[in-house]
């Protein structure tokens, strides 16, 4: 059996950052309200004509460079997004073309904010099955394009960005060795109405806008995330103390604090980017991961627990040794 080892990471944020004070000029909100309820201070927004594939491509290039790998060595691209450039083809194929690697498999995964966790699980299974050796996994979003900028309850929460990792197949030498230890995926479509986009090619033939019942999402998020992080630990016979870094989905600092508290993890072990990025959906976990890798906090051999929850609902976790 093969194991998926992380050998590189990259990230990209659009140049323009919008601070809370700027939003309070166009909608009835304030920096105090947003920071107190969410921890968010600013978010990045893609420029006119800058697409999800552009963000993804930049993150992918950096991930490949840090892995010391040429794009031609890849044999699969898996891209998580809920905001593809177009309804089809998959944004992964646009990135593939820009990387100049025609012919290899490339497809999108759609699990909204849990997208990167789902994409990692898919890539990991390709590697474990012996079908792929070098896989590029990307989370990229331009949520600014599906926000109702008049809805203060949602538009203050999200941002655009991309993160990527390169996974390489190596012979499995057990959980003491580097690589993905386990992946855990869940969904419950009964909760559709709590978080969805009111448009789509088959229903309204429009792109639509994000709609959310924030309080209900919050309530489900804390329960589902507590469940899935425990599931990941139990599956590996580990206690929470074994976690070197919690790399959570960056939706809301209060949700993250709740998960860390349940695990009895000190704040120093939690990677937080929500303040600077807002919620970048499928990009949030790889953006946080890359930040902690590039600033030297996460080092080879560290145990990292990644988790996310999003529309659907979907939720999941990946436990790995970096
Ligand atoms: N600025 C000022 N006031 C606001 C704003 C705003 N941006 N947004 C809402 N309000 C007002 C509401 O209108 C309401 O006013 P009212 O009492 O006069 O009716 C008041 O603030 C309280 O609103 P609530 O929705 O009850 O506020 P709550 O404390 O639940 O916080 C929030 C809202 C931040 C959205 C919270 O519910 C939350 O974080 N939920 C999780 C949502 C989330 O993270 N979604 C991301 C996708 S899923 C995921 O990634 C986990």
Tab-separated table of C-alpha atoms and ligand atoms in Angstrom:
chain	number	residue	atom	x	y	z
A	1	UNK	CA	0.000	0.000	0.000
A	2	UNK	CA	1.206	3.522	-0.795
A	3	UNK	CA	0.957	6.592	1.433
A	4	UNK	CA	0.349	10.234	0.405
A	5	UNK	CA	3.173	12.475	1.575
A	6	UNK	CA	2.939	16.290	1.476
A	7	UNK	CA	5.981	17.577	-0.395
A	8	UNK	CA	5.002	21.171	-1.154
A	9	UNK	CA	2.477	23.917	-0.581
A	10	UNK	CA	1.532	27.245	-2.103
A	11	UNK	CA	-1.030	30.002	-1.773
A	12	UNK	CA	-2.309	33.071	-3.528
A	13	UNK	CA	-4.434	36.001	-2.412
A	14	UNK	CA	-5.768	38.683	-4.743
A	15	UNK	CA	-4.046	42.011	-4.291
A	16	UNK	CA	-7.055	44.009	-3.109
A	17	UNK	CA	-7.869	43.692	0.604
A	18	UNK	CA	-11.099	45.178	1.938
A	19	UNK	CA	-11.106	46.136	5.629
A	20	UNK	CA	-14.276	46.092	7.733
A	21	UNK	CA	-14.350	49.896	7.856
A	22	UNK	CA	-14.586	50.025	4.074
A	23	UNK	CA	-17.665	47.749	4.162
A	24	UNK	CA	-19.297	49.955	6.768
A	25	UNK	CA	-19.369	52.754	4.167
A	26	UNK	CA	-21.806	50.814	1.947
A	27	UNK	CA	-23.785	48.643	4.394
A	28	UNK	CA	-25.056	49.059	7.950
A	29	UNK	CA	-22.235	47.294	9.796
A	30	UNK	CA	-19.158	48.110	11.849
A	31	UNK	CA	-15.653	46.836	12.477
A	32	UNK	CA	-16.630	46.200	16.130
A	33	UNK	CA	-19.623	43.997	15.183
A	34	UNK	CA	-17.704	41.948	12.623
A	35	UNK	CA	-14.628	41.434	14.819
A	36	UNK	CA	-16.689	40.535	17.909
A	37	UNK	CA	-18.897	37.991	16.097
A	38	UNK	CA	-16.364	36.499	13.678
A	39	UNK	CA	-12.777	37.642	14.301
A	40	UNK	CA	-12.579	38.876	10.681
A	41	UNK	CA	-10.779	42.193	10.047
A	42	UNK	CA	-10.294	42.115	6.273
A	43	UNK	CA	-10.756	39.883	3.226
A	44	UNK	CA	-9.178	39.781	-0.239
A	45	UNK	CA	-11.300	40.240	-3.338
A	46	UNK	CA	-10.352	39.241	-6.888
A	47	UNK	CA	-9.916	41.976	-9.473
A	48	UNK	CA	-12.279	42.382	-12.407
A	49	UNK	CA	-11.276	39.709	-14.914
A	50	UNK	CA	-9.371	37.667	-12.312
A	51	UNK	CA	-10.926	34.208	-12.083
A	52	UNK	CA	-10.797	31.224	-9.730
A	53	UNK	CA	-8.440	29.504	-12.203
A	54	UNK	CA	-6.027	32.463	-12.018
A	55	UNK	CA	-5.846	32.218	-8.228
A	56	UNK	CA	-5.533	28.424	-8.423
A	57	UNK	CA	-2.751	28.625	-11.018
A	58	UNK	CA	-0.661	30.979	-8.863
A	59	UNK	CA	-1.055	28.744	-5.787
A	60	UNK	CA	-0.256	25.654	-7.892
A	61	UNK	CA	2.959	27.184	-9.275
A	62	UNK	CA	4.164	28.001	-5.774
A	63	UNK	CA	3.274	24.526	-4.478
A	64	UNK	CA	5.193	22.880	-7.335
A	65	UNK	CA	8.198	25.159	-6.795
A	66	UNK	CA	8.285	24.388	-3.065
A	67	UNK	CA	8.006	20.664	-3.862
A	68	UNK	CA	10.919	20.991	-6.308
A	69	UNK	CA	8.730	19.313	-8.882
A	70	UNK	CA	8.052	20.068	-12.545
A	71	UNK	CA	4.391	20.163	-13.619
A	72	UNK	CA	5.269	17.436	-16.138
A	73	UNK	CA	5.811	15.022	-13.225
A	74	UNK	CA	2.162	15.342	-12.107
A	75	UNK	CA	-0.324	12.654	-13.032
A	76	UNK	CA	-3.511	14.114	-11.520
A	77	UNK	CA	-5.019	17.492	-10.628
A	78	UNK	CA	-7.916	17.702	-8.158
A	79	UNK	CA	-9.362	21.164	-7.603
A	80	UNK	CA	-11.926	21.978	-4.925
A	81	UNK	CA	-14.204	24.901	-5.671
A	82	UNK	CA	-17.805	26.044	-5.405
A	83	UNK	CA	-17.067	29.045	-7.629
A	84	UNK	CA	-15.708	27.580	-10.888
A	85	UNK	CA	-14.834	29.903	-13.779
A	86	UNK	CA	-17.734	28.449	-15.768
A	87	UNK	CA	-20.446	25.827	-15.214
A	88	UNK	CA	-18.203	23.569	-17.287
A	89	UNK	CA	-15.504	22.588	-18.093
A	90	UNK	CA	-13.900	21.921	-14.723
A	91	UNK	CA	-11.630	24.729	-13.528
A	92	UNK	CA	-8.988	22.016	-12.954
A	93	UNK	CA	-8.700	21.662	-16.743
A	94	UNK	CA	-8.046	25.398	-17.134
A	95	UNK	CA	-5.241	25.154	-14.564
A	96	UNK	CA	-3.942	22.044	-16.314
A	97	UNK	CA	-3.676	23.899	-19.630
A	98	UNK	CA	-1.848	26.812	-18.027
A	99	UNK	CA	0.578	24.385	-16.395
A	100	UNK	CA	1.133	22.817	-19.827
A	101	UNK	CA	0.358	19.251	-18.780
A	102	UNK	CA	-2.303	18.126	-21.256
A	103	UNK	CA	-3.343	14.496	-20.951
A	104	UNK	CA	-3.305	13.842	-17.200
A	105	UNK	CA	-6.567	13.534	-15.223
A	106	UNK	CA	-8.009	16.825	-13.980
A	107	UNK	CA	-11.360	17.408	-12.318
A	108	UNK	CA	-13.182	19.572	-9.770
A	109	UNK	CA	-14.608	18.513	-6.421
A	110	UNK	CA	-17.575	20.410	-4.993
A	111	UNK	CA	-18.139	20.263	-1.248
A	112	UNK	CA	-18.167	24.042	-0.615
A	113	UNK	CA	-16.111	24.894	2.515
A	114	UNK	CA	-15.240	21.203	3.022
A	115	UNK	CA	-13.981	21.028	-0.562
A	116	UNK	CA	-10.266	20.828	0.205
A	117	UNK	CA	-10.818	18.052	2.762
A	118	UNK	CA	-12.875	16.124	0.179
A	119	UNK	CA	-10.232	16.761	-2.502
A	120	UNK	CA	-7.441	15.516	-0.217
A	121	UNK	CA	-9.468	12.371	0.540
A	122	UNK	CA	-10.020	11.719	-3.179
A	123	UNK	CA	-6.346	12.308	-4.045
A	124	UNK	CA	-5.231	10.135	-1.127
A	125	UNK	CA	-7.393	7.275	-2.381
A	126	UNK	CA	-5.947	7.562	-5.913
A	127	UNK	CA	-2.474	7.310	-4.381
A	128	UNK	CA	-3.329	4.450	-2.010
A	129	UNK	CA	-4.914	2.535	-4.886
A	130	UNK	CA	-1.684	2.885	-6.868
A	131	UNK	CA	-3.358	4.904	-9.658
A	132	UNK	CA	-1.435	8.152	-9.114
A	133	UNK	CA	2.036	9.059	-7.924
A	134	UNK	CA	2.186	12.854	-7.910
A	135	UNK	CA	-1.058	14.729	-7.314
A	136	UNK	CA	-1.704	18.467	-7.229
A	137	UNK	CA	-4.577	19.294	-4.856
A	138	UNK	CA	-5.957	22.831	-4.962
A	139	UNK	CA	-8.648	24.738	-3.094
A	140	UNK	CA	-9.614	27.960	-4.886
A	141	UNK	CA	-12.571	30.307	-4.656
A	142	UNK	CA	-13.931	33.665	-5.752
A	143	UNK	CA	-16.861	33.867	-3.318
A	144	UNK	CA	-17.008	37.631	-3.888
A	145	UNK	CA	-18.826	36.771	-7.144
A	146	UNK	CA	-21.713	34.955	-5.411
A	147	UNK	CA	-22.251	37.328	-2.499
A	148	UNK	CA	-25.217	39.633	-2.157
A	149	UNK	CA	-23.225	42.752	-1.250
A	150	UNK	CA	-26.373	44.320	0.245
A	151	UNK	CA	-26.848	41.436	2.711
A	152	UNK	CA	-24.784	42.446	5.733
A	153	UNK	CA	-25.369	39.073	7.411
A	154	UNK	CA	-23.337	37.255	4.742
A	155	UNK	CA	-21.185	39.621	2.670
A	156	UNK	CA	-18.905	40.538	5.573
A	157	UNK	CA	-17.906	36.917	6.132
A	158	UNK	CA	-16.254	35.738	2.919
A	159	UNK	CA	-13.169	36.380	0.798
A	160	UNK	CA	-11.302	35.095	-2.275
A	161	UNK	CA	-8.081	33.083	-2.417
A	162	UNK	CA	-6.375	29.820	-3.273
A	163	UNK	CA	-4.089	27.265	-1.658
A	164	UNK	CA	-2.468	24.133	-3.026
A	165	UNK	CA	-0.406	21.128	-1.976
A	166	UNK	CA	1.554	18.471	-3.846
A	167	UNK	CA	1.152	14.878	-2.667
A	168	UNK	CA	3.643	12.168	-3.568
A	169	UNK	CA	3.148	8.404	-3.271
A	170	UNK	CA	5.638	6.704	-0.973
A	171	UNK	CA	5.618	3.171	0.456
A	172	UNK	CA	3.501	3.149	3.632
A	173	UNK	CA	5.739	2.801	6.668
A	174	UNK	CA	2.972	3.274	9.218
A	175	UNK	CA	1.629	6.219	11.193
A	176	UNK	CA	5.008	7.218	12.598
A	177	UNK	CA	6.084	8.146	9.064
A	178	UNK	CA	5.121	11.276	7.151
A	179	UNK	CA	1.886	11.387	5.169
A	180	UNK	CA	-1.894	11.234	5.402
A	181	UNK	CA	-2.996	8.971	8.247
A	182	UNK	CA	-6.748	9.028	7.667
A	183	UNK	CA	-9.551	10.979	6.016
A	184	UNK	CA	-13.148	11.313	7.243
A	185	UNK	CA	-16.002	12.633	5.093
A	186	UNK	CA	-19.636	13.343	5.967
A	187	UNK	CA	-22.661	15.035	4.423
A	188	UNK	CA	-26.298	15.592	5.323
A	189	UNK	CA	-28.356	17.132	2.527
A	190	UNK	CA	-31.380	17.656	4.766
A	191	UNK	CA	-29.839	20.973	5.809
A	192	UNK	CA	-29.753	22.426	2.300
A	193	UNK	CA	-31.794	25.505	3.190
A	194	UNK	CA	-29.420	26.655	5.914
A	195	UNK	CA	-26.620	27.442	3.473
A	196	UNK	CA	-27.006	27.458	-0.300
A	197	UNK	CA	-26.778	29.570	-3.451
A	198	UNK	CA	-30.169	30.492	-4.910
A	199	UNK	CA	-29.168	29.876	-8.510
A	200	UNK	CA	-27.723	27.257	-10.823
A	201	UNK	CA	-27.754	26.018	-14.416
A	202	UNK	CA	-30.524	23.477	-13.848
A	203	UNK	CA	-32.799	25.424	-11.502
A	204	UNK	CA	-32.817	29.148	-12.190
A	205	UNK	CA	-30.296	29.356	-15.050
A	206	UNK	CA	-28.612	32.166	-13.113
A	207	UNK	CA	-25.514	32.147	-10.915
A	208	UNK	CA	-27.432	33.188	-7.806
A	209	UNK	CA	-26.312	34.484	-4.422
A	210	UNK	CA	-25.241	32.850	-1.192
A	211	UNK	CA	-28.039	32.525	1.400
A	212	UNK	CA	-27.446	31.484	4.979
A	213	UNK	CA	-29.159	31.033	8.317
A	214	UNK	CA	-26.065	31.975	10.315
A	215	UNK	CA	-27.218	30.937	13.776
A	216	UNK	CA	-28.259	27.438	12.633
A	217	UNK	CA	-25.029	26.988	10.658
A	218	UNK	CA	-23.047	27.959	13.739
A	219	UNK	CA	-24.953	25.455	15.911
A	220	UNK	CA	-24.407	22.581	13.468
A	221	UNK	CA	-20.767	23.544	12.833
A	222	UNK	CA	-19.665	23.217	16.451
A	223	UNK	CA	-21.390	19.824	16.844
A	224	UNK	CA	-20.241	18.341	13.527
A	225	UNK	CA	-16.655	19.527	13.869
A	226	UNK	CA	-16.354	18.167	17.403
A	227	UNK	CA	-17.674	14.832	16.143
A	228	UNK	CA	-15.329	14.562	13.170
A	229	UNK	CA	-12.133	15.581	14.973
A	230	UNK	CA	-12.834	12.925	17.621
A	231	UNK	CA	-13.527	10.393	14.883
A	232	UNK	CA	-10.141	11.171	13.300
A	233	UNK	CA	-8.294	10.816	16.617
A	234	UNK	CA	-10.057	7.570	17.523
A	235	UNK	CA	-9.375	6.076	14.085
A	236	UNK	CA	-5.659	6.529	14.770
A	237	UNK	CA	-5.785	5.634	18.445
A	238	UNK	CA	-4.458	9.086	19.360
A	239	UNK	CA	-5.269	11.554	22.130
A	240	UNK	CA	-5.685	15.263	21.381
A	241	UNK	CA	-2.260	15.958	22.973
A	242	UNK	CA	-0.706	14.228	19.966
A	243	UNK	CA	-1.845	17.068	17.693
A	244	UNK	CA	0.940	19.536	16.970
A	245	UNK	CA	-1.246	21.823	14.842
A	246	UNK	CA	-4.959	22.263	14.366
A	247	UNK	CA	-5.470	23.684	10.868
A	248	UNK	CA	-9.190	24.434	10.847
A	249	UNK	CA	-11.505	25.829	8.225
A	250	UNK	CA	-11.431	29.581	8.771
A	251	UNK	CA	-15.115	30.511	8.936
A	252	UNK	CA	-15.385	32.186	12.279
A	253	UNK	CA	-12.965	32.540	15.186
A	254	UNK	CA	-15.679	31.577	17.650
A	255	UNK	CA	-16.253	28.224	15.885
A	256	UNK	CA	-12.481	27.587	15.809
A	257	UNK	CA	-12.104	28.498	19.502
A	258	UNK	CA	-14.920	26.100	20.335
A	259	UNK	CA	-13.229	23.196	18.506
A	260	UNK	CA	-9.855	23.958	20.121
A	261	UNK	CA	-11.466	24.140	23.565
A	262	UNK	CA	-13.199	20.779	23.076
A	263	UNK	CA	-9.821	19.287	22.192
A	264	UNK	CA	-8.192	21.159	25.104
A	265	UNK	CA	-5.659	22.549	22.626
A	266	UNK	CA	-3.867	25.779	23.627
A	267	UNK	CA	-4.288	28.715	21.207
A	268	UNK	CA	-0.591	28.450	20.225
A	269	UNK	CA	-1.374	25.144	18.478
A	270	UNK	CA	-4.161	26.576	16.320
A	271	UNK	CA	-3.413	28.124	12.926
A	272	UNK	CA	-5.594	31.221	12.511
A	273	UNK	CA	-5.910	33.238	9.311
A	274	UNK	CA	-9.588	34.203	9.496
A	275	UNK	CA	-8.675	37.688	10.700
A	276	UNK	CA	-6.815	38.472	7.458
A	277	UNK	CA	-8.629	36.278	4.903
A	278	UNK	CA	-12.239	35.916	6.091
A	279	UNK	CA	-13.883	32.673	5.014
A	280	UNK	CA	-12.373	31.610	1.689
A	281	UNK	CA	-14.372	28.347	1.579
A	282	UNK	CA	-12.360	25.541	-0.081
A	283	UNK	CA	-9.243	27.740	-0.070
A	284	UNK	CA	-9.227	28.368	3.661
A	285	UNK	CA	-7.544	25.188	4.941
A	286	UNK	CA	-4.720	25.156	2.335
A	287	UNK	CA	-4.170	28.915	2.811
A	288	UNK	CA	-3.801	28.409	6.570
A	289	UNK	CA	-1.651	25.331	6.059
A	290	UNK	CA	0.700	27.135	3.692
A	291	UNK	CA	1.019	30.107	6.023
A	292	UNK	CA	2.071	27.916	8.951
A	293	UNK	CA	4.447	25.886	6.760
A	294	UNK	CA	6.101	28.907	5.180
A	295	UNK	CA	6.569	30.787	8.466
A	296	UNK	CA	8.239	27.709	9.949
A	297	UNK	CA	5.606	26.710	12.503
A	298	UNK	CA	4.704	23.412	10.795
A	299	UNK	CA	7.818	21.305	10.245
A	300	UNK	CA	8.299	17.795	8.811
A	301	UNK	CA	6.966	15.122	11.146
A	302	UNK	CA	4.404	17.378	12.882
A	303	UNK	CA	0.937	15.893	13.380
A	304	UNK	CA	-1.662	18.172	11.781
A	305	UNK	CA	-5.416	17.929	12.059
A	306	UNK	CA	-7.349	19.656	9.294
A	307	UNK	CA	-11.122	20.009	9.531
A	308	UNK	CA	-13.940	21.830	7.762
A	309	UNK	CA	-17.696	22.201	7.533
A	310	UNK	CA	-19.745	23.775	4.791
A	311	UNK	CA	-22.924	23.949	2.743
A	312	UNK	CA	-24.810	20.724	2.203
A	313	UNK	CA	-24.049	20.270	4.997
A	314	UNK	CA	-20.705	18.656	4.328
A	315	UNK	CA	-18.002	18.181	6.924
A	316	UNK	CA	-14.791	16.244	7.306
A	317	UNK	CA	-11.267	15.931	8.673
A	318	UNK	CA	-7.817	14.813	7.581
A	319	UNK	CA	-5.180	13.714	10.066
A	320	UNK	CA	-1.643	13.720	8.724
A	321	UNK	CA	2.005	13.865	9.611
A	322	UNK	CA	3.505	16.793	7.639
B	1	LIG	N1	-23.280	44.038	11.023
B	1	LIG	C1	-24.090	44.472	12.007
B	1	LIG	N2	-25.176	43.794	12.404
B	1	LIG	C2	-25.428	42.629	11.781
B	1	LIG	C3	-24.607	42.133	10.765
B	1	LIG	C4	-23.506	42.893	10.372
B	1	LIG	N3	-22.655	42.508	9.417
B	1	LIG	N4	-25.105	40.947	10.334
B	1	LIG	C5	-26.200	40.705	11.078
B	1	LIG	N5	-26.403	41.732	11.951
B	1	LIG	C6	-27.457	41.898	12.941
B	1	LIG	C7	-28.674	41.080	12.610
B	1	LIG	O1	-29.512	41.761	11.689
B	1	LIG	C8	-29.313	40.967	13.983
B	1	LIG	O2	-29.996	42.171	14.250
B	1	LIG	P1	-31.417	42.145	15.043
B	1	LIG	O3	-31.099	41.525	16.371
B	1	LIG	O4	-31.785	43.579	15.074
B	1	LIG	O5	-32.305	41.287	14.170
B	1	LIG	C9	-28.123	40.881	14.926
B	1	LIG	O6	-27.009	41.396	14.190
B	1	LIG	C10	-27.827	39.464	15.383
B	1	LIG	O7	-27.818	38.629	14.226
B	1	LIG	P2	-27.537	37.103	14.339
B	1	LIG	O8	-27.595	36.507	12.970
B	1	LIG	O9	-28.409	36.525	15.395
B	1	LIG	O10	-26.038	37.146	14.849
B	1	LIG	P3	-25.126	35.969	15.335
B	1	LIG	O11	-24.659	36.250	16.686
B	1	LIG	O12	-25.720	34.633	15.064
B	1	LIG	O13	-23.868	36.141	14.371
B	1	LIG	C11	-22.943	35.136	12.401
B	1	LIG	C12	-24.040	36.016	12.989
B	1	LIG	C13	-21.605	35.836	12.594
B	1	LIG	C14	-23.206	34.949	10.921
B	1	LIG	C15	-22.927	33.793	13.151
B	1	LIG	O14	-24.216	33.244	13.215
B	1	LIG	C16	-22.025	32.813	12.479
B	1	LIG	O15	-20.827	32.985	12.442
B	1	LIG	N6	-22.560	31.709	11.954
B	1	LIG	C17	-21.786	30.740	11.249
B	1	LIG	C18	-21.866	31.078	9.838
B	1	LIG	C19	-20.663	30.653	9.049
B	1	LIG	O16	-19.575	30.603	9.535
B	1	LIG	N7	-20.893	30.379	7.784
B	1	LIG	C20	-19.856	30.088	6.867
B	1	LIG	C21	-20.163	28.929	6.029
B	1	LIG	S1	-20.340	27.476	6.953
B	1	LIG	C22	-18.922	27.269	7.662
B	1	LIG	O17	-17.953	27.603	7.058
B	1	LIG	C23	-18.851	26.709	8.976
